[in-house]
PDB file of C-alpha atoms in Angstrom:
ATOM      1  CA  MET T   1      87.440 107.897 120.158  1.00 46.00           C
ATOM      2  CA  THR T   2      88.873 105.963 117.254  1.00 64.00           C
ATOM      3  CA  GLY T   3      90.532 102.640 117.894  1.00 73.00           C
ATOM      4  CA  PRO T   4      93.616 101.044 116.339  1.00 86.00           C
ATOM      5  CA  LEU T   5      93.797 100.845 112.553  1.00 93.00           C
ATOM      6  CA  PRO T   6      92.297  97.614 111.187  1.00 94.00           C
ATOM      7  CA  ILE T   7      94.282  94.867 109.486  1.00 97.00           C
ATOM      8  CA  ASN T   8      94.554  95.340 105.690  1.00 97.00           C
ATOM      9  CA  SER T   9      93.935  99.077 105.956  1.00 97.00           C
ATOM     10  CA  ASP T  10      96.458 101.536 104.535  1.00 97.00           C
ATOM     11  CA  ALA T  11      99.291 102.492 106.894  1.00 98.00           C
ATOM     12  CA  PRO T  12      99.128 106.299 106.956  1.00 97.00           C
ATOM     13  CA  ASP T  13     102.165 108.170 105.719  1.00 98.00           C
ATOM     14  CA  PHE T  14     103.584 110.977 107.861  1.00 97.00           C
ATOM     15  CA  GLU T  15     106.570 113.239 108.347  1.00 97.00           C
ATOM     16  CA  ALA T  16     108.222 113.247 111.756  1.00 96.00           C
ATOM     17  CA  ASN T  17     111.364 114.164 113.607  1.00 96.00           C
ATOM     18  CA  THR T  18     113.216 111.147 114.988  1.00 97.00           C
ATOM     19  CA  THR T  19     116.415 110.365 116.850  1.00 96.00           C
ATOM     20  CA  ASP T  20     117.901 109.609 113.398  1.00 96.00           C
ATOM     21  CA  GLY T  21     116.674 112.907 111.939  1.00 97.00           C
ATOM     22  CA  PRO T  22     113.537 113.824 109.975  1.00 98.00           C
ATOM     23  CA  ILE T  23     111.796 111.109 107.963  1.00 98.00           C
ATOM     24  CA  ARG T  24     108.841 110.582 105.664  1.00 98.00           C
ATOM     25  CA  PHE T  25     107.505 107.240 106.839  1.00 98.00           C
ATOM     26  CA  HIS T  26     106.694 105.494 103.541  1.00 98.00           C
ATOM     27  CA  GLU T  27     109.926 106.664 101.970  1.00 98.00           C
ATOM     28  CA  TRP T  28     111.854 105.478 105.030  1.00 98.00           C
ATOM     29  CA  LEU T  29     110.196 102.044 104.823  1.00 98.00           C
ATOM     30  CA  GLY T  30     110.977 101.638 101.132  1.00 98.00           C
ATOM     31  CA  SER T  31     110.408  98.011 100.093  1.00 98.00           C
ATOM     32  CA  SER T  32     110.895  96.668 103.634  1.00 98.00           C
ATOM     33  CA  TRP T  33     108.422  95.388 106.168  1.00 98.00           C
ATOM     34  CA  GLY T  34     108.063  97.638 109.194  1.00 98.00           C
ATOM     35  CA  VAL T  35     107.242  97.548 112.897  1.00 98.00           C
ATOM     36  CA  ILE T  36     106.042 100.723 114.615  1.00 97.00           C
ATOM     37  CA  PHE T  37     105.488 100.440 118.357  1.00 93.00           C
ATOM     38  CA  SER T  38     104.386 103.176 120.696  1.00 89.00           C
ATOM     39  CA  HIS T  39     105.065 104.312 124.243  1.00 80.00           C
ATOM     40  CA  PRO T  40     103.058 106.557 126.552  1.00 76.00           C
ATOM     41  CA  LYS T  41     105.983 108.656 127.739  1.00 79.00           C
ATOM     42  CA  ASP T  42     109.751 108.657 128.145  1.00 86.00           C
ATOM     43  CA  PHE T  43     111.316 107.348 131.380  1.00 84.00           C
ATOM     44  CA  THR T  44     108.527 104.827 131.993  1.00 88.00           C
ATOM     45  CA  PRO T  45     109.598 101.476 133.491  1.00 92.00           C
ATOM     46  CA  VAL T  46     107.896  98.845 131.310  1.00 93.00           C
ATOM     47  CA  CYS T  47     108.825 100.648 128.098  1.00 92.00           C
ATOM     48  CA  THR T  48     112.451 100.937 129.243  1.00 94.00           C
ATOM     49  CA  THR T  49     112.667  97.131 129.308  1.00 96.00           C
ATOM     50  CA  GLU T  50     110.912  96.850 125.934  1.00 96.00           C
ATOM     51  CA  LEU T  51     113.170  99.296 124.123  1.00 96.00           C
ATOM     52  CA  GLY T  52     116.280  97.548 125.407  1.00 97.00           C
ATOM     53  CA  TYR T  53     115.045  94.094 124.427  1.00 98.00           C
ATOM     54  CA  MET T  54     114.014  95.270 120.961  1.00 97.00           C
ATOM     55  CA  ALA T  55     117.515  96.688 120.483  1.00 98.00           C
ATOM     56  CA  ARG T  56     119.084  93.364 121.440  1.00 98.00           C
ATOM     57  CA  ILE T  57     117.008  91.354 118.962  1.00 98.00           C
ATOM     58  CA  LYS T  58     117.118  93.910 116.131  1.00 98.00           C
ATOM     59  CA  PRO T  59     119.448  91.634 114.068  1.00 98.00           C
ATOM     60  CA  GLU T  60     116.551  89.151 113.870  1.00 98.00           C
ATOM     61  CA  PHE T  61     114.328  91.832 112.344  1.00 98.00           C
ATOM     62  CA  ASP T  62     117.134  92.925 109.994  1.00 98.00           C
ATOM     63  CA  ARG T  63     117.466  89.335 108.786  1.00 98.00           C
ATOM     64  CA  ARG T  64     113.768  89.342 107.855  1.00 98.00           C
ATOM     65  CA  ASN T  65     113.988  92.708 106.018  1.00 98.00           C
ATOM     66  CA  VAL T  66     111.965  94.431 108.754  1.00 98.00           C
ATOM     67  CA  LYS T  67     112.654  98.014 109.847  1.00 98.00           C
ATOM     68  CA  ILE T  68     111.857  99.045 113.427  1.00 98.00           C
ATOM     69  CA  ILE T  69     110.704 102.459 114.593  1.00 97.00           C
ATOM     70  CA  GLY T  70     109.469 103.516 118.034  1.00 95.00           C
ATOM     71  CA  LEU T  71     107.193 106.384 119.020  1.00 93.00           C
ATOM     72  CA  SER T  72     106.903 108.281 122.285  1.00 88.00           C
ATOM     73  CA  ILE T  73     104.944 111.370 123.225  1.00 85.00           C
ATOM     74  CA  ASP T  74     108.015 113.407 124.118  1.00 87.00           C
ATOM     75  CA  PRO T  75     110.671 115.461 122.291  1.00 90.00           C
ATOM     76  CA  VAL T  76     113.588 113.768 120.552  1.00 94.00           C
ATOM     77  CA  ASP T  77     116.148 115.273 122.944  1.00 93.00           C
ATOM     78  CA  ARG T  78     114.410 113.482 125.831  1.00 92.00           C
ATOM     79  CA  HIS T  79     114.509 110.234 123.843  1.00 93.00           C
ATOM     80  CA  LYS T  80     118.285 110.589 123.576  1.00 93.00           C
ATOM     81  CA  THR T  81     118.627 111.119 127.329  1.00 94.00           C
ATOM     82  CA  TRP T  82     116.331 108.159 127.990  1.00 95.00           C
ATOM     83  CA  ALA T  83     118.557 106.032 125.707  1.00 96.00           C
ATOM     84  CA  ASN T  84     121.377 106.401 128.238  1.00 96.00           C
ATOM     85  CA  ASP T  85     119.167 104.945 130.977  1.00 96.00           C
ATOM     86  CA  ILE T  86     118.087 102.115 128.675  1.00 96.00           C
ATOM     87  CA  ALA T  87     121.705 101.260 127.840  1.00 97.00           C
ATOM     88  CA  GLU T  88     122.724 101.261 131.508  1.00 97.00           C
ATOM     89  CA  THR T  89     119.779  99.220 132.798  1.00 98.00           C
ATOM     90  CA  GLN T  90     119.086  96.900 129.829  1.00 97.00           C
ATOM     91  CA  GLY T  91     122.536  96.504 128.313  1.00 97.00           C
ATOM     92  CA  GLN T  92     121.632  98.008 124.945  1.00 97.00           C
ATOM     93  CA  ALA T  93     120.498 101.472 123.826  1.00 97.00           C
ATOM     94  CA  PRO T  94     117.908 101.746 121.045  1.00 97.00           C
ATOM     95  CA  ASN T  95     119.604 101.154 117.676  1.00 98.00           C
ATOM     96  CA  TYR T  96     116.580 102.191 115.634  1.00 97.00           C
ATOM     97  CA  PRO T  97     114.855 105.587 115.285  1.00 97.00           C
ATOM     98  CA  MET T  98     112.440 106.910 117.892  1.00 96.00           C
ATOM     99  CA  ILE T  99     109.777 109.383 116.781  1.00 96.00           C
ATOM    100  CA  GLY T 100     109.328 112.543 118.840  1.00 92.00           C
ATOM    101  CA  ASP T 101     105.555 112.993 118.606  1.00 91.00           C
ATOM    102  CA  ILE T 102     105.297 116.237 120.553  1.00 87.00           C
ATOM    103  CA  ASP T 103     102.136 117.407 118.757  1.00 88.00           C
ATOM    104  CA  LEU T 104     100.510 113.927 119.086  1.00 88.00           C
ATOM    105  CA  LYS T 105      99.848 113.807 115.326  1.00 90.00           C
ATOM    106  CA  VAL T 106     101.289 110.357 114.642  1.00 92.00           C
ATOM    107  CA  ALA T 107      99.621 108.828 117.703  1.00 88.00           C
ATOM    108  CA  LYS T 108      96.250 110.180 116.555  1.00 88.00           C
ATOM    109  CA  LEU T 109      96.881 109.150 112.936  1.00 91.00           C
ATOM    110  CA  TYR T 110      97.390 105.551 114.058  1.00 92.00           C
ATOM    111  CA  GLY T 111      94.478 105.503 116.505  1.00 85.00           C
ATOM    112  CA  MET T 112      96.741 105.440 119.557  1.00 80.00           C
ATOM    113  CA  LEU T 113      95.215 108.519 121.164  1.00 69.00           C
ATOM    114  CA  PRO T 114      91.739 110.049 120.854  1.00 50.00           C
ATOM    115  CA  ALA T 115      91.284 112.975 118.479  1.00 49.00           C
ATOM    116  CA  ASP T 116      90.444 115.271 121.420  1.00 53.00           C
ATOM    117  CA  ALA T 117      93.697 114.469 123.272  1.00 53.00           C
ATOM    118  CA  GLY T 118      95.079 117.949 122.591  1.00 56.00           C
ATOM    119  CA  GLU T 119      97.994 119.090 120.469  1.00 56.00           C
ATOM    120  CA  THR T 120     101.020 118.971 122.734  1.00 51.00           C
ATOM    121  CA  SER T 121     102.935 116.470 124.837  1.00 49.00           C
ATOM    122  CA  GLU T 122     103.621 119.088 127.504  1.00 54.00           C
ATOM    123  CA  GLY T 123     101.956 118.414 130.822  1.00 53.00           C
ATOM    124  CA  ARG T 124     100.799 114.944 129.794  1.00 53.00           C
ATOM    125  CA  THR T 125     101.482 111.935 132.017  1.00 56.00           C
ATOM    126  CA  ALA T 126     101.800 108.261 131.187  1.00 56.00           C
ATOM    127  CA  ALA T 127      98.249 107.816 132.514  1.00 61.00           C
ATOM    128  CA  ASP T 128      96.987 110.450 130.049  1.00 60.00           C
ATOM    129  CA  ASN T 129      98.601 108.426 127.260  1.00 57.00           C
ATOM    130  CA  ALA T 130      97.372 105.041 128.453  1.00 58.00           C
ATOM    131  CA  THR T 131      96.164 103.986 125.008  1.00 56.00           C
ATOM    132  CA  VAL T 132      99.581 104.476 123.404  1.00 67.00           C
ATOM    133  CA  ARG T 133     100.694 100.849 123.754  1.00 79.00           C
ATOM    134  CA  ASN T 134     100.194  99.477 120.259  1.00 89.00           C
ATOM    135  CA  VAL T 135     102.311  97.452 117.856  1.00 95.00           C
ATOM    136  CA  TYR T 136     101.722  97.588 114.111  1.00 97.00           C
ATOM    137  CA  VAL T 137     103.408  95.403 111.523  1.00 98.00           C
ATOM    138  CA  ILE T 138     103.296  96.940 108.057  1.00 98.00           C
ATOM    139  CA  GLY T 139     103.948  95.097 104.802  1.00 98.00           C
ATOM    140  CA  PRO T 140     105.983  96.304 101.822  1.00 97.00           C
ATOM    141  CA  ASP T 141     102.630  97.222 100.220  1.00 98.00           C
ATOM    142  CA  LYS T 142     102.149  99.759 103.078  1.00 98.00           C
ATOM    143  CA  LYS T 143      99.159  97.842 104.456  1.00 98.00           C
ATOM    144  CA  ILE T 144      98.614  97.038 108.142  1.00 98.00           C
ATOM    145  CA  LYS T 145      99.334  93.312 108.591  1.00 98.00           C
ATOM    146  CA  LEU T 146      99.191  92.927 112.388  1.00 97.00           C
ATOM    147  CA  VAL T 147      97.803  94.959 115.289  1.00 96.00           C
ATOM    148  CA  LEU T 148      98.617  94.252 118.942  1.00 94.00           C
ATOM    149  CA  SER T 149      97.358  96.422 121.804  1.00 90.00           C
ATOM    150  CA  TYR T 150      98.697  95.988 125.330  1.00 90.00           C
ATOM    151  CA  PRO T 151      97.682  97.329 128.736  1.00 88.00           C
ATOM    152  CA  MET T 152     100.034  99.715 130.520  1.00 84.00           C
ATOM    153  CA  SER T 153     101.151  97.131 133.069  1.00 89.00           C
ATOM    154  CA  THR T 154     102.121  94.336 130.672  1.00 93.00           C
ATOM    155  CA  GLY T 155     105.376  94.278 128.723  1.00 93.00           C
ATOM    156  CA  ARG T 156     105.033  93.338 125.069  1.00 94.00           C
ATOM    157  CA  ASN T 157     106.261  90.039 123.631  1.00 96.00           C
ATOM    158  CA  PHE T 158     108.535  90.903 120.713  1.00 97.00           C
ATOM    159  CA  ASP T 159     109.415  87.241 120.189  1.00 97.00           C
ATOM    160  CA  GLU T 160     105.750  86.798 119.263  1.00 97.00           C
ATOM    161  CA  VAL T 161     106.023  89.673 116.773  1.00 97.00           C
ATOM    162  CA  LEU T 162     108.944  87.868 115.109  1.00 98.00           C
ATOM    163  CA  ARG T 163     106.961  84.617 115.059  1.00 98.00           C
ATOM    164  CA  VAL T 164     104.004  86.281 113.357  1.00 98.00           C
ATOM    165  CA  ILE T 165     106.269  88.002 110.830  1.00 98.00           C
ATOM    166  CA  ASP T 166     107.752  84.589 109.960  1.00 98.00           C
ATOM    167  CA  SER T 167     104.225  83.290 109.394  1.00 98.00           C
ATOM    168  CA  MET T 168     103.106  86.295 107.343  1.00 98.00           C
ATOM    169  CA  GLN T 169     106.201  86.280 105.149  1.00 97.00           C
ATOM    170  CA  LEU T 170     105.791  82.539 104.538  1.00 97.00           C
ATOM    171  CA  THR T 171     102.065  82.696 103.801  1.00 97.00           C
ATOM    172  CA  ALA T 172     102.591  85.660 101.456  1.00 95.00           C
ATOM    173  CA  LYS T 173     104.731  83.384  99.254  1.00 95.00           C
ATOM    174  CA  HIS T 174     102.890  80.059  99.542  1.00 96.00           C
ATOM    175  CA  LYS T 175      99.231  79.016  99.669  1.00 96.00           C
ATOM    176  CA  VAL T 176      99.477  77.858 103.267  1.00 98.00           C
ATOM    177  CA  ALA T 177      98.419  78.898 106.757  1.00 98.00           C
ATOM    178  CA  THR T 178     100.227  78.253 110.036  1.00 98.00           C
ATOM    179  CA  PRO T 179      98.643  76.330 112.935  1.00 98.00           C
ATOM    180  CA  VAL T 180      98.483  77.233 116.599  1.00 98.00           C
ATOM    181  CA  ASN T 181     101.823  78.154 118.194  1.00 98.00           C
ATOM    182  CA  TRP T 182     103.603  77.525 114.878  1.00 98.00           C
ATOM    183  CA  LYS T 183     107.303  78.284 114.735  1.00 96.00           C
ATOM    184  CA  GLN T 184     109.776  78.448 111.856  1.00 95.00           C
ATOM    185  CA  GLY T 185     110.447  74.976 110.416  1.00 95.00           C
ATOM    186  CA  GLU T 186     107.257  73.297 111.674  1.00 97.00           C
ATOM    187  CA  ASP T 187     104.461  71.821 109.547  1.00 98.00           C
ATOM    188  CA  VAL T 188     101.951  74.144 107.889  1.00 98.00           C
ATOM    189  CA  ILE T 189      98.361  73.842 106.648  1.00 98.00           C
ATOM    190  CA  ILE T 190      97.382  73.747 102.974  1.00 98.00           C
ATOM    191  CA  LEU T 191      94.718  76.408 102.407  1.00 97.00           C
ATOM    192  CA  PRO T 192      91.153  75.071 101.968  1.00 96.00           C
ATOM    193  CA  ALA T 193      90.911  76.995  98.673  1.00 96.00           C
ATOM    194  CA  VAL T 194      93.633  74.732  97.194  1.00 97.00           C
ATOM    195  CA  SER T 195      92.107  71.587  95.662  1.00 97.00           C
ATOM    196  CA  ASP T 196      93.619  68.164  96.298  1.00 97.00           C
ATOM    197  CA  ALA T 197      94.640  68.034  92.634  1.00 96.00           C
ATOM    198  CA  ASP T 198      96.493  71.345  92.849  1.00 96.00           C
ATOM    199  CA  ALA T 199      97.998  70.350  96.196  1.00 97.00           C
ATOM    200  CA  LYS T 200      99.365  67.127  94.647  1.00 96.00           C
ATOM    201  CA  ALA T 201     101.101  69.169  91.955  1.00 96.00           C
ATOM    202  CA  THR T 202     102.758  71.328  94.613  1.00 95.00           C
ATOM    203  CA  TYR T 203     103.361  68.587  97.190  1.00 96.00           C
ATOM    204  CA  PRO T 204     103.980  65.363  95.193  1.00 95.00           C
ATOM    205  CA  GLU T 205     105.118  63.586  98.362  1.00 94.00           C
ATOM    206  CA  GLY T 206     101.614  64.077  99.788  1.00 96.00           C
ATOM    207  CA  TRP T 207     100.411  65.379 103.116  1.00 97.00           C
ATOM    208  CA  ARG T 208      98.965  64.278 106.443  1.00 97.00           C
ATOM    209  CA  ALA T 209      95.202  64.813 106.764  1.00 97.00           C
ATOM    210  CA  PRO T 210      93.517  63.924 110.093  1.00 97.00           C
ATOM    211  CA  ARG T 211      90.428  65.489 108.460  1.00 97.00           C
ATOM    212  CA  PRO T 212      89.827  66.319 104.772  1.00 95.00           C
ATOM    213  CA  TYR T 213      89.880  70.031 105.601  1.00 96.00           C
ATOM    214  CA  LEU T 214      93.049  69.768 107.729  1.00 98.00           C
ATOM    215  CA  ARG T 215      95.969  68.952 105.416  1.00 98.00           C
ATOM    216  CA  LEU T 216      99.407  69.302 106.965  1.00 98.00           C
ATOM    217  CA  VAL T 217     102.693  69.449 105.039  1.00 98.00           C
ATOM    218  CA  PRO T 218     106.280  70.330 105.888  1.00 97.00           C
ATOM    219  CA  GLN T 219     106.993  74.033 105.670  1.00 97.00           C
ATOM    220  CA  PRO T 220     107.857  74.971 102.067  1.00 94.00           C
ATOM    221  CA  GLY T 221     111.500  75.903 101.750  1.00 83.00           C
ATOM    222  CA  ALA T 222     112.462  74.559 105.189  1.00 78.00           C
ATOM    223  CA  PRO T 223     115.593  72.375 105.306  1.00 64.00           C
ATOM    224  CA  LYS T 224     114.834  68.654 105.385  1.00 64.00           C
ATOM    225  CA  PRO T 225     116.272  66.515 108.208  1.00 55.00           C
ATOM    226  CA  GLY T 226     119.941  65.900 107.587  1.00 53.00           C
ATOM    227  CA  GLU T 227     120.392  68.900 105.291  1.00 52.00           C
TER     228      GLU T 227
END
């Protein structure tokens, strides 16, 4: 069995039918970031809560130029029926496309199901699809930037996905890294590859360094106190 796709690998392109109609994945992403997250089967309890929560916080992803797409091993017409349940129980129906992966091709392409899993969603149970609980974040360069895999019994933390996207978008622009539990607006770390001389040119006000290799500065571009 193949596992999830590794970070920095190419995000495979595919064609699929979704609740918003047919798409070609890379074309659909365009120049945006993307999140693809998978579900073992429609009408499953943990995923019902996840899909509703993701719908409620979608404006946060929109603000970061991130497109969301879900995947479930069931036909699109079942997704649309499931959306009614999600709206009634979670307060918000999915407001992003859901892939109908009835031939399991996308799940296999992204290492969510083993290659010998068969070629149809019919007759499969959530237990059969136990590995289909992944989250991928994909950059505008169509590379895998983040991989999260969850057990069946544990709901995913989409606030954490937003936090990591904030970090990745920041570190893609600036030569910094983010420390443990970092959140938007907090101090960041100057990369070890940046010399003190180069760091002084970028950060003329200096930095805090409890150790020579640990140089902390305010987040570039973050509003200063009082602004």
